[in-house]
Coordinates of C-alpha atoms in Angstrom, one line a residue:
Chain A
M1273 CA 0.1 -0.1 0.0
L1274 CA 1.0 3.7 -0.6
A1275 CA 1.9 5.4 2.4
I1276 CA 0.9 8.9 1.6
A1277 CA 3.4 10.2 4.2
T1278 CA 6.3 8.9 2.4
L1279 CA 5.4 10.2 -0.9
K1280 CA 7.4 12.9 -2.5
L1281 CA 5.6 16.3 -3.4
N1282 CA 6.1 15.4 -7.1
E1283 CA 4.6 12.1 -6.6
L1284 CA 1.7 13.5 -4.6
L1285 CA 0.9 16.0 -7.1
A1286 CA 1.1 13.3 -9.8
H1287 CA -1.4 11.1 -8.0
F1288 CA -3.9 14.1 -7.5
G1289 CA -3.5 14.5 -11.4
Y1290 CA -4.6 10.7 -11.8
I1291 CA -7.5 10.9 -9.8
L1292 CA -8.6 14.0 -11.4
S1293 CA -8.0 12.6 -15.0
I1294 CA -10.1 9.3 -13.9
L1295 CA -13.0 11.4 -13.0
M1296 CA -12.7 13.5 -16.2
F1297 CA -12.7 10.1 -18.3
M1298 CA -15.8 8.8 -16.5
F1299 CA -17.7 12.0 -17.0
G1300 CA -16.3 12.3 -20.5
I1301 CA -17.8 8.8 -21.5
M1302 CA -21.1 9.7 -19.8
M1303 CA -21.2 12.7 -21.8
M1304 CA -20.3 10.9 -25.0
G1305 CA -23.5 9.0 -24.5
R1306 CA -25.9 12.0 -25.1
V1307 CA -26.3 14.0 -28.4
K1308 CA -26.0 17.3 -26.9
T1309 CA -23.0 16.9 -24.6
A1310 CA -21.2 14.3 -26.8
K1311 CA -18.6 16.8 -28.4
N1312 CA -17.8 18.2 -24.9
G1313 CA -17.4 14.5 -23.6
N1314 CA -14.9 13.9 -26.2
R1315 CA -13.0 17.0 -25.4
L1316 CA -13.0 16.3 -21.7
A1317 CA -11.5 12.8 -22.3
A1318 CA -9.0 14.5 -24.5
L1319 CA -8.1 16.8 -21.6
A1320 CA -8.0 14.1 -19.4
M1321 CA -5.4 12.2 -21.3
L1322 CA -3.2 15.3 -21.5
L1323 CA -3.7 15.8 -17.8
A1324 CA -2.7 12.1 -17.4
V1325 CA 0.2 12.5 -19.5
V1326 CA 1.6 15.4 -17.6
A1327 CA 1.1 13.8 -14.3
Q1328 CA 3.1 10.8 -15.5
L1329 CA 5.8 12.9 -16.6
V1330 CA 5.9 14.9 -13.1
Q1331 CA 5.8 11.7 -11.3
M1332 CA 8.8 10.5 -13.2
G1333 CA 10.9 13.6 -12.5
K1334 CA 14.2 14.2 -13.9
I1335 CA 14.4 12.0 -17.1
N1336 CA 15.8 11.9 -20.4
P1337 CA 13.2 13.4 -22.5
L1338 CA 14.8 12.5 -26.0
W1339 CA 13.0 9.5 -26.6
I1340 CA 9.8 10.4 -25.3
V1341 CA 9.9 13.7 -27.4
I1342 CA 10.6 11.6 -30.6
G1343 CA 7.8 9.1 -29.9
L1344 CA 5.3 12.0 -29.2
V1345 CA 6.1 14.0 -32.3
I1346 CA 6.1 11.4 -34.7
G1347 CA 3.1 9.4 -33.3
G1348 CA 1.0 12.8 -33.0
L1349 CA 1.9 13.7 -36.5
I1350 CA 0.8 10.6 -38.0
G1351 CA -2.4 10.5 -35.8
A1352 CA -3.2 13.9 -36.7
V1353 CA -2.5 13.6 -40.5
A1354 CA -4.5 10.1 -40.6
S1355 CA -7.5 11.7 -38.9
I1356 CA -7.7 14.6 -41.0
K1357 CA -7.3 12.9 -44.3
V1358 CA -9.6 10.0 -43.6
Q1359 CA -13.2 10.1 -45.4
M1360 CA -16.1 9.8 -43.3
T1361 CA -17.0 6.3 -45.3
Q1362 CA -13.5 5.0 -44.1
M1363 CA -13.8 5.7 -40.4
P1364 CA -14.4 2.1 -39.5
E1365 CA -11.1 0.9 -40.9
M1366 CA -9.6 3.9 -39.4
V1367 CA -10.6 3.1 -36.1
A1368 CA -9.5 -0.4 -36.4
L1369 CA -5.9 0.8 -37.3
F1370 CA -5.9 3.1 -34.3
N1371 CA -7.0 0.2 -32.2
G1372 CA -4.3 -2.1 -33.5
S1373 CA -1.9 0.6 -32.7
G1374 CA -3.0 0.9 -29.1
G1375 CA -2.8 -2.8 -28.7
L1376 CA 0.7 -3.0 -30.0
A1377 CA 1.8 -0.2 -27.7
S1378 CA 0.4 -2.2 -24.8
A1379 CA 2.5 -5.2 -25.9
L1380 CA 5.4 -3.2 -26.3
V1381 CA 5.2 -1.7 -22.8
A1382 CA 4.6 -4.9 -21.3
I1383 CA 7.7 -6.6 -23.2
A1384 CA 9.8 -3.9 -22.0
A1385 CA 8.5 -4.0 -18.2
Y1386 CA 9.6 -7.5 -18.3
A1387 CA 12.9 -7.6 -20.1
Y1388 CA 14.1 -4.4 -18.4
G1389 CA 12.3 -4.3 -15.1
G1390 CA 15.0 -6.2 -13.3
I1391 CA 13.0 -9.0 -12.1
P1392 CA 14.9 -12.0 -10.6
P1393 CA 13.5 -15.5 -11.2
Q1394 CA 10.8 -16.4 -9.1
P1395 CA 8.4 -19.2 -8.4
L1396 CA 4.7 -19.1 -9.4
N1397 CA 3.1 -17.8 -6.2
R1398 CA 5.6 -15.1 -6.2
A1399 CA 5.2 -14.2 -9.6
L1400 CA 1.6 -13.8 -9.2
I1401 CA 1.9 -11.4 -6.3
G1402 CA 4.1 -8.8 -8.1
G1403 CA 5.4 -6.7 -5.4
A1404 CA 7.2 -3.5 -4.6
S1405 CA 7.6 -0.8 -7.2
G1406 CA 10.2 -1.8 -9.8
D1407 CA 8.8 -5.5 -9.7
V1408 CA 6.3 -6.4 -12.2
N1409 CA 3.4 -8.5 -12.2
G1410 CA 4.3 -11.8 -14.3
L1411 CA 0.8 -12.8 -15.1
A1412 CA -0.4 -9.5 -16.1
V1413 CA 2.6 -9.0 -18.3
M1414 CA 1.9 -12.0 -20.1
L1415 CA -1.5 -11.3 -20.6
S1416 CA -0.8 -7.6 -22.0
I1417 CA 1.7 -9.3 -24.5
L1418 CA -1.0 -12.0 -25.3
I1419 CA -4.1 -9.6 -25.4
G1420 CA -2.1 -6.6 -27.0
C1421 CA -0.5 -8.8 -30.0
V1422 CA -4.1 -10.5 -30.8
T1423 CA -5.7 -7.1 -31.0
F1424 CA -2.8 -5.8 -33.2
T1425 CA -2.8 -8.4 -36.0
G1426 CA -6.7 -8.8 -35.6
S1427 CA -7.2 -5.0 -36.1
I1428 CA -4.9 -5.4 -39.2
I1429 CA -6.9 -7.9 -40.7
A1430 CA -10.2 -6.1 -40.0
F1431 CA -8.5 -3.0 -41.7
L1432 CA -7.6 -5.1 -44.6
K1433 CA -11.1 -6.7 -44.9
L1434 CA -12.9 -3.2 -44.5
S1435 CA -10.8 -1.4 -47.0
E1436 CA -11.3 -4.2 -49.4
K1437 CA -7.5 -4.6 -49.7
M1438 CA -8.4 -8.3 -48.9
S1439 CA -11.5 -10.2 -49.7
G1440 CA -14.5 -9.4 -47.2
K1441 CA -15.4 -12.9 -47.8
P1442 CA -14.8 -15.4 -44.9
I1443 CA -11.4 -17.0 -45.6
L1444 CA -11.7 -20.6 -44.2
L1445 CA -8.5 -22.4 -43.6
P1446 CA -8.7 -26.1 -43.5
G1447 CA -8.9 -27.3 -39.8
R1448 CA -9.1 -23.9 -38.6
H1449 CA -10.9 -24.9 -35.4
A1450 CA -8.2 -27.5 -34.7
L1451 CA -5.6 -24.7 -35.5
N1452 CA -7.1 -22.2 -33.3
I1453 CA -7.6 -24.6 -30.3
L1454 CA -3.8 -25.7 -30.9
L1455 CA -2.5 -22.1 -30.9
A1456 CA -4.9 -21.5 -27.8
V1457 CA -3.5 -24.3 -25.8
L1458 CA 0.0 -23.5 -27.0
V1459 CA -0.1 -19.8 -25.8
S1460 CA -1.8 -20.9 -22.6
V1461 CA 0.8 -23.2 -21.9
F1462 CA 3.7 -20.8 -22.7
T1463 CA 2.0 -17.8 -20.8
A1464 CA 1.8 -20.2 -17.8
L1465 CA 5.3 -21.4 -18.0
G1466 CA 6.4 -17.5 -18.6
V1467 CA 4.8 -16.7 -15.3
W1468 CA 6.4 -19.5 -13.6
V1469 CA 10.0 -19.0 -15.1
L1470 CA 9.5 -14.9 -15.1
G1471 CA 12.9 -13.5 -15.5
G1472 CA 16.3 -14.4 -17.3
G1473 CA 16.8 -15.6 -20.7
A1474 CA 14.3 -18.4 -20.8
G1475 CA 11.7 -16.2 -19.6
L1476 CA 12.4 -13.8 -22.2
A1477 CA 12.3 -16.6 -25.0
L1478 CA 8.9 -17.7 -23.7
L1479 CA 7.6 -14.1 -24.0
V1480 CA 8.6 -13.7 -27.4
L1481 CA 7.0 -17.2 -28.1
V1482 CA 3.8 -16.1 -26.5
A1483 CA 3.9 -12.8 -28.6
L1484 CA 4.5 -14.6 -32.0
I1485 CA 1.7 -16.9 -31.2
A1486 CA -0.6 -14.5 -30.0
L1487 CA 0.0 -12.5 -33.3
A1488 CA -0.8 -15.4 -35.3
L1489 CA -3.8 -16.1 -33.2
G1490 CA -5.1 -12.4 -34.1
V1491 CA -4.9 -13.6 -37.7
T1492 CA -6.4 -17.0 -37.5
L1493 CA -9.2 -15.5 -35.3
V1494 CA -10.4 -12.9 -37.5
I1495 CA -9.7 -14.0 -41.1
P1496 CA -12.6 -16.5 -41.2
I1497 CA -14.9 -13.8 -40.2
G1498 CA -17.1 -12.4 -43.0
G1499 CA -16.7 -8.6 -43.6
G1500 CA -20.4 -8.3 -42.6
D1501 CA -19.6 -9.0 -39.2
M1502 CA -16.6 -6.7 -38.9
P1503 CA -18.6 -4.3 -36.7
V1504 CA -18.7 -6.8 -34.0
V1505 CA -15.0 -7.7 -34.3
I1506 CA -14.0 -4.4 -34.3
S1507 CA -15.9 -3.5 -31.2
L1508 CA -14.8 -6.7 -29.4
L1509 CA -11.1 -5.7 -30.5
N1510 CA -11.7 -2.2 -29.0
S1511 CA -12.8 -3.8 -25.9
Y1512 CA -9.5 -6.0 -25.9
S1513 CA -7.3 -3.0 -26.4
G1514 CA -8.6 -1.7 -23.1
L1515 CA -8.1 -4.9 -21.4
A1516 CA -4.4 -4.8 -22.7
A1517 CA -4.0 -1.5 -21.4
A1518 CA -5.4 -2.5 -17.9
M1519 CA -3.2 -5.5 -17.7
A1520 CA -0.2 -3.0 -18.5
G1521 CA -1.5 -1.1 -15.3
F1522 CA -1.5 -4.3 -13.2
A1523 CA 2.1 -4.9 -14.5
L1524 CA 3.3 -1.2 -13.7
N1525 CA 1.1 -0.9 -10.5
S1526 CA -0.6 1.9 -12.3
Q1527 CA -4.2 2.6 -11.0
V1528 CA -5.0 5.1 -13.7
L1529 CA -4.2 2.6 -16.4
I1530 CA -6.3 -0.2 -14.6
V1531 CA -9.4 2.2 -14.3
S1532 CA -9.3 3.6 -18.0
G1533 CA -8.3 0.4 -19.4
S1534 CA -11.1 -1.5 -17.9
L1535 CA -13.7 1.5 -18.6
V1536 CA -12.9 1.0 -22.3
G1537 CA -13.1 -2.8 -21.9
A1538 CA -16.6 -2.8 -20.6
A1539 CA -17.6 -0.2 -23.2
G1540 CA -16.4 -2.3 -26.1
L1541 CA -18.1 -5.4 -24.5
I1542 CA -21.5 -3.5 -24.0
L1543 CA -21.3 -2.3 -27.8
T1544 CA -20.6 -6.0 -28.8
Q1545 CA -23.3 -7.3 -26.8
I1546 CA -25.7 -4.8 -28.5
M1547 CA -24.6 -5.4 -32.0
C1548 CA -24.8 -9.5 -31.5
K1549 CA -28.3 -8.8 -30.3
A1550 CA -29.3 -7.0 -33.1
M1551 CA -28.3 -9.9 -35.4
N1552 CA -29.9 -12.3 -33.1
R1553 CA -26.6 -14.4 -32.8
S1554 CA -24.4 -15.0 -30.1
L1555 CA -21.1 -13.9 -29.8
A1556 CA -19.6 -17.4 -29.9
N1557 CA -21.5 -17.6 -33.5
V1558 CA -20.2 -14.6 -34.9
M1559 CA -16.5 -15.6 -33.7
F1560 CA -16.6 -19.4 -34.7
G1561 CA -19.6 -19.6 -37.2
G1562 CA -17.7 -18.6 -40.4
F1563 CA -20.8 -16.9 -41.3
G1564 CA -22.1 -17.5 -44.9
A1565 CA -19.1 -19.3 -45.8
E1566 CA -20.6 -22.8 -45.2
Q1567 CA -23.1 -21.8 -47.9
T1568 CA -22.0 -23.0 -51.5
S1569 CA -25.2 -22.9 -53.3
G1570 CA -27.9 -20.5 -53.5
G1571 CA -25.9 -17.4 -53.8
G1572 CA -25.3 -16.9 -57.8
K1573 CA -27.2 -14.4 -60.0
S1574 CA -28.4 -17.1 -62.2
E1575 CA -31.0 -18.3 -59.9
Y1576 CA -32.9 -15.1 -59.6
K1577 CA -36.2 -15.4 -61.2
N1578 CA -39.0 -12.7 -62.0
V1579 CA -36.8 -9.9 -61.0
K1580 CA -38.6 -6.5 -62.2
S1581 CA -36.3 -3.6 -62.9
A1582 CA -37.0 0.4 -63.2
D1583 CA -35.3 3.1 -64.6
P1584 CA -34.7 6.4 -62.4
E1585 CA -37.4 8.1 -64.3
T1586 CA -40.1 5.5 -63.4
A1587 CA -38.9 5.6 -59.9
A1588 CA -39.2 9.5 -59.9
M1589 CA -42.7 9.3 -61.0
L1590 CA -43.8 7.1 -58.1
M1591 CA -42.0 9.0 -55.6
A1592 CA -43.4 12.3 -56.8
D1593 CA -47.0 11.0 -55.7
A1594 CA -45.8 9.3 -52.5
Q1595 CA -47.1 10.6 -49.3
T1596 CA -44.6 8.6 -47.4
M1597 CA -41.2 7.3 -48.2
V1598 CA -38.8 5.4 -46.0
V1599 CA -35.1 5.5 -47.1
V1600 CA -32.9 2.4 -45.9
P1601 CA -29.2 3.0 -46.3
G1602 CA -26.8 0.4 -46.5
Y1603 CA -23.0 0.1 -46.9
G1604 CA -23.5 0.7 -50.5
M1605 CA -24.5 4.3 -49.8
A1606 CA -21.3 4.8 -48.1
V1607 CA -19.3 3.5 -50.7
A1608 CA -21.0 5.5 -53.4
Q1609 CA -21.0 8.8 -51.1
A1610 CA -24.7 9.0 -51.7
Q1611 CA -25.8 10.7 -48.7
H1612 CA -25.7 14.3 -49.8
A1613 CA -27.7 13.2 -52.8
I1614 CA -30.3 11.4 -50.7
R1615 CA -30.7 14.4 -48.5
E1616 CA -31.4 16.6 -51.7
L1617 CA -33.9 14.2 -52.9
A1618 CA -35.5 14.0 -49.7
K1619 CA -35.8 18.0 -49.6
I1620 CA -37.5 18.1 -52.9
L1621 CA -40.0 15.3 -51.8
E1622 CA -40.7 17.0 -48.5
A1623 CA -41.6 20.3 -50.5
K1624 CA -44.2 18.2 -52.3
G1625 CA -45.6 17.4 -49.0
C1626 CA -44.0 13.6 -48.8
N1627 CA -43.1 12.5 -45.4
V1628 CA -39.2 11.2 -45.6
R1629 CA -37.8 9.0 -42.9
Y1630 CA -34.9 6.7 -42.5
A1631 CA -34.8 3.5 -41.2
I1632 CA -31.5 2.5 -39.7
H1633 CA -30.8 -1.3 -39.1
P1634 CA -28.6 -2.0 -36.2
V1635 CA -26.0 -3.5 -38.2
A1636 CA -26.2 -1.4 -41.5
G1637 CA -22.9 -0.2 -42.5
R1638 CA -19.5 -1.5 -41.2
M1639 CA -19.7 -0.3 -37.8
P1640 CA -22.6 0.6 -35.2
G1641 CA -24.1 4.2 -36.0
H1642 CA -22.2 4.1 -39.3
M1643 CA -25.1 5.0 -41.1
N1644 CA -26.2 7.9 -38.8
V1645 CA -22.8 9.5 -39.0
L1646 CA -22.9 9.6 -42.7
L1647 CA -26.6 10.9 -42.8
A1648 CA -25.5 13.8 -40.1
E1649 CA -22.6 14.7 -42.4
A1650 CA -25.4 15.2 -45.0
N1651 CA -27.6 17.2 -42.6
V1652 CA -30.3 15.0 -42.3
P1653 CA -32.2 16.0 -39.3
Y1654 CA -31.6 13.6 -36.3
E1655 CA -35.6 13.2 -35.9
Q1656 CA -36.0 11.7 -39.2
L1657 CA -33.9 8.7 -38.3
F1658 CA -35.6 5.9 -37.0
E1659 CA -34.2 2.6 -35.2
M1660 CA -35.6 -0.8 -36.5
D1661 CA -37.9 -1.4 -33.7
Q1662 CA -39.4 2.1 -34.3
I1663 CA -40.3 1.9 -37.9
N1664 CA -40.6 -1.9 -38.8
D1665 CA -44.4 -2.0 -38.3
D1666 CA -44.8 1.2 -40.4
F1667 CA -43.6 -0.2 -43.6
K1668 CA -47.3 -1.5 -44.6
N1669 CA -48.4 1.9 -44.5
T1670 CA -45.6 3.2 -46.5
D1671 CA -45.7 4.1 -50.2
V1672 CA -42.6 4.1 -51.2
V1673 CA -39.4 2.4 -49.9
L1674 CA -35.8 3.3 -51.3
V1675 CA -33.4 0.8 -50.4
I1676 CA -29.8 2.1 -51.3
G1677 CA -27.0 -0.1 -50.8
A1678 CA -28.5 -2.3 -48.3
N1679 CA -28.8 -6.1 -48.8
D1680 CA -28.8 -8.6 -46.2
T1681 CA -30.7 -6.3 -43.7
V1682 CA -33.7 -6.0 -46.0
N1683 CA -33.7 -9.8 -46.8
P1684 CA -37.1 -11.4 -46.0
A1685 CA -35.3 -15.0 -46.2
A1686 CA -34.1 -14.0 -42.5
K1687 CA -37.7 -14.6 -41.5
T1688 CA -39.1 -17.3 -43.5
D1689 CA -36.1 -19.5 -44.9
K1690 CA -34.9 -21.8 -42.1
T1691 CA -31.9 -22.9 -44.4
S1692 CA -30.8 -19.5 -44.9
P1693 CA -27.6 -18.7 -43.0
L1694 CA -29.3 -15.3 -42.2
Y1695 CA -32.2 -16.9 -40.7
G1696 CA -33.3 -15.3 -37.4
M1697 CA -31.7 -12.0 -38.0
P1698 CA -34.2 -9.4 -37.4
V1699 CA -34.5 -7.6 -40.7
L1700 CA -36.5 -4.4 -42.0
N1701 CA -39.9 -5.4 -43.3
V1702 CA -39.6 -3.5 -46.4
E1703 CA -41.3 -5.9 -48.4
E1704 CA -44.7 -4.8 -46.9
A1705 CA -44.4 -1.4 -48.5
K1706 CA -46.5 -0.5 -51.7
A1707 CA -43.3 -0.2 -53.6
V1708 CA -39.8 -0.8 -53.2
F1709 CA -36.8 0.7 -55.3
T1710 CA -33.6 -1.3 -54.8
I1711 CA -30.6 0.7 -56.1
K1712 CA -27.9 -1.8 -56.7
R1713 CA -25.1 -2.2 -59.0
S1714 CA -26.0 -5.7 -59.9
L1715 CA -27.8 -8.6 -58.6
G1716 CA -24.8 -9.9 -57.0
S1717 CA -25.1 -11.2 -53.3
G1718 CA -24.3 -9.0 -50.3
F1719 CA -21.6 -9.3 -47.7
A1720 CA -23.1 -12.7 -46.2
G1721 CA -22.8 -14.1 -50.0
V1722 CA -26.8 -15.0 -49.5
K1723 CA -29.6 -14.8 -52.2
N1724 CA -31.9 -11.9 -51.3
E1725 CA -35.5 -12.9 -51.8
L1726 CA -36.6 -9.4 -51.6
F1727 CA -35.5 -8.8 -55.4
E1728 CA -37.9 -11.5 -56.6
C1729 CA -40.8 -9.6 -54.7
P1730 CA -43.6 -8.5 -57.1
N1731 CA -43.5 -5.1 -55.5
N1732 CA -39.8 -4.5 -55.7
Y1733 CA -38.1 -2.9 -58.6
M1734 CA -34.3 -3.1 -59.0
V1735 CA -32.6 0.2 -60.3
Y1736 CA -29.4 -0.6 -61.5
G1737 CA -26.3 1.4 -61.3
D1738 CA -24.0 3.5 -59.0
A1739 CA -26.1 4.7 -55.8
R1740 CA -25.4 8.3 -56.1
K1741 CA -25.6 8.7 -59.8
V1742 CA -29.2 7.0 -59.8
V1743 CA -30.3 9.3 -57.1
E1744 CA -29.1 12.1 -58.9
E1745 CA -30.9 11.0 -61.9
I1746 CA -34.0 10.6 -60.0
I1747 CA -33.6 14.3 -58.6
K1748 CA -33.1 15.4 -62.2
A1749 CA -36.3 13.8 -63.4
L1750 CA -38.1 15.2 -60.7
K1751 CA -36.8 18.6 -61.4
E1752 CA -38.0 18.2 -65.0
G1753 CA -41.1 16.4 -64.5
Chain B
M70 CA -1.2 -11.4 -2.4
T71 CA 0.3 -8.2 -1.4
G72 CA -1.9 -5.1 -1.1
E73 CA -1.0 -3.3 -4.2
V74 CA -2.2 -6.1 -6.6
L75 CA -5.2 -7.0 -4.4
M76 CA -6.1 -3.1 -4.6
G77 CA -5.9 -3.5 -8.5
F78 CA -8.4 -6.3 -8.7
Y79 CA -10.6 -4.0 -6.7
T80 CA -10.0 -1.3 -9.0
F81 CA -10.3 -3.3 -11.8
V82 CA -13.6 -4.8 -11.0
L83 CA -15.2 -1.5 -9.9
A84 CA -14.1 0.3 -13.0
C85 CA -15.7 -2.4 -15.2
V86 CA -19.0 -2.0 -13.4
A87 CA -18.7 1.8 -13.8
G88 CA -17.9 1.2 -17.6
F89 CA -20.9 -0.9 -17.9
Q90 CA -23.1 1.7 -16.2
L91 CA -21.6 4.8 -17.9
I92 CA -22.3 3.1 -21.6
N93 CA -25.7 1.5 -20.9
K94 CA -28.1 3.7 -22.5
V95 CA -26.5 5.1 -25.7
P96 CA -28.3 6.3 -28.7
P97 CA -27.3 4.2 -31.9
T98 CA -26.2 7.6 -33.5
L99 CA -23.6 7.7 -30.9
H100 CA -22.2 4.3 -31.1
T101 CA -19.5 5.0 -33.8
P102 CA -18.2 8.2 -32.2
L103 CA -18.6 6.6 -28.5
M104 CA -16.5 3.4 -30.0
S105 CA -13.9 5.9 -31.5
G106 CA -13.7 7.8 -28.3
A107 CA -13.3 4.9 -26.0
N108 CA -10.8 3.8 -28.3
A109 CA -8.7 6.8 -28.0
I110 CA -8.8 6.4 -24.1
S111 CA -7.6 3.0 -24.5
G112 CA -4.2 4.8 -25.6
I113 CA -3.9 5.6 -22.0
T114 CA -1.3 2.9 -22.3
I115 CA 0.8 5.9 -23.2
L116 CA 1.7 6.4 -19.5
G117 CA 3.3 3.0 -19.3
A118 CA 5.1 3.9 -22.7
L119 CA 6.4 7.0 -21.1
V120 CA 7.9 5.0 -18.1
V121 CA 9.8 2.8 -20.4
A122 CA 10.7 5.5 -22.8
G123 CA 12.5 7.6 -20.0
G124 CA 13.5 5.1 -17.8
T125 CA 16.9 3.8 -17.0
G126 CA 16.7 0.4 -19.0
G127 CA 19.3 1.1 -21.6
L128 CA 19.3 1.7 -25.3
A129 CA 17.1 -1.2 -26.2
A130 CA 14.5 -0.3 -23.4
H131 CA 14.7 3.4 -25.0
V132 CA 14.0 2.4 -28.4
I133 CA 11.0 -0.2 -27.5
G134 CA 9.7 2.7 -25.2
M135 CA 10.0 5.2 -28.1
L136 CA 8.1 2.8 -30.3
A137 CA 5.3 2.2 -27.8
V138 CA 5.0 6.1 -27.1
L139 CA 4.7 6.6 -30.9
F140 CA 2.1 3.9 -31.6
A141 CA 0.2 4.8 -28.3
T142 CA 0.2 8.4 -29.5
V143 CA -1.2 7.4 -33.0
N144 CA -4.0 6.0 -31.0
V145 CA -4.5 9.0 -28.7
V146 CA -4.3 11.8 -31.2
G147 CA -5.9 10.0 -34.0
G148 CA -8.8 8.7 -31.9
F149 CA -9.8 11.9 -30.3
M150 CA -9.4 14.0 -33.7
V151 CA -11.6 11.6 -35.3
T152 CA -14.2 11.5 -32.7
E153 CA -13.9 15.2 -32.8
R154 CA -14.8 15.2 -36.6
M155 CA -17.5 12.7 -36.2
L156 CA -19.4 14.9 -33.5
K157 CA -18.8 18.2 -35.6
M158 CA -21.3 16.9 -38.1
F159 CA -24.1 16.3 -35.4
G160 CA -23.6 19.8 -34.4
S161 CA -23.8 21.2 -37.7
K162 CA -27.4 20.4 -38.4
K163 CA -29.9 23.0 -38.2

């Protein structure tokens, strides 16, 4: 225990700084949960981070600042430039990259704490105990490295899949379950051994082994997961990176690390749960299901029958007379950057007396709230956005539904076809509307690789083309007509 | 177990509960910014990185620490700035 009387002045000040920053983190996160206070919440959290860094430097006292400054300057520049340059549509993969970066940092901290902490070899119970300052907690070190490395490679794979530098389809290695189990067993054994040995060359070798296996594990765990499930994965990895930081906190006996890390760990876990619930699937199913990949038939274009199509002018004609319209956006809207065009279309229709609303499926896009962010960018009023539960019973009273770049989230097969991999996932009841226009480039399957029965519904019309161009043509037709 | 580690566990458990409570009821609009903001906070590991980089472990420790500071800073600066950008859009609506 810390005896306050023995603390030097700078340490005392630092601890007050830490406590204040923890409070600010908590209030910051709380404020980020409300639309009105979110912006200030984020700033408060950023300020808390600055305060924590300053407090840490104060606590350390006289140090050689060279290496710290190099890291801060280069890292700050990379982070700033990346966050300014990134397109709104690419936000999910950017968050994945930042997340991986944080995980790697935690792993590096733990490795250094282990290698240079001056820990003598000690038996298991001693290792678990940790001890006076200068010593590190063996188990925490190993866990921090393990979780940090899994977060790092997992996030990189998530980034590659989301940015479509790698196929979004699930990649199933032969015997992947056996491989994952083998890696998990190996990593557990080496972690236990590492805790046992702790210190000296043998310990360092074990630690490197754990790091390497964890890096591989991050790849093998994420690579079989389809792109459609990436939101869940990012959220989970976000939770992991918090845990890794908390473990680093245990290793270094830093309360502020433990608190902030576990706050983030809890946040990521809650979000992950919300998303899994929305898809009516368990987390285990997302992680180990290889969603949509088992299914080999039922996908291809050739199997569609009686699909109707319409040109933008026809769509415009029907919309011009509509009293109510619901827009159902999906990832395709993000790719085509169609949100501004949609907003313009909505304005024109509203001027004609049409009630325009937006139906947001919980897993539309590539991360939770992805569609909300894009629509907000286009100045769509917040009140026009409706969650699935709020609007799903209303589709039957809707004149026109515009499905733009959404696919799996509007597939009626999820409700009726027990053999469909989507079966059980709540979907938007768009087919109940009087008319549905689905803007899509082709009849190709969605991220889940599943045939969409909506396209064969008698009241559905496919409007082929790039989402933004099609909407712009509809606008043009409306203005001329 | 010594007091410090035990206290750490208490802190850990309490902070987890606090985290669950803080994030319980959030409108979906804010899920992405919240995830991004929380992600920036996970860069708190930068404190550990500072200890290593400014410590007395020798050249190799300095280099590892410097890299850790670098990656953690990317996480922190990038995370908060990206969140700010996202939230700005919510504010601009009339």
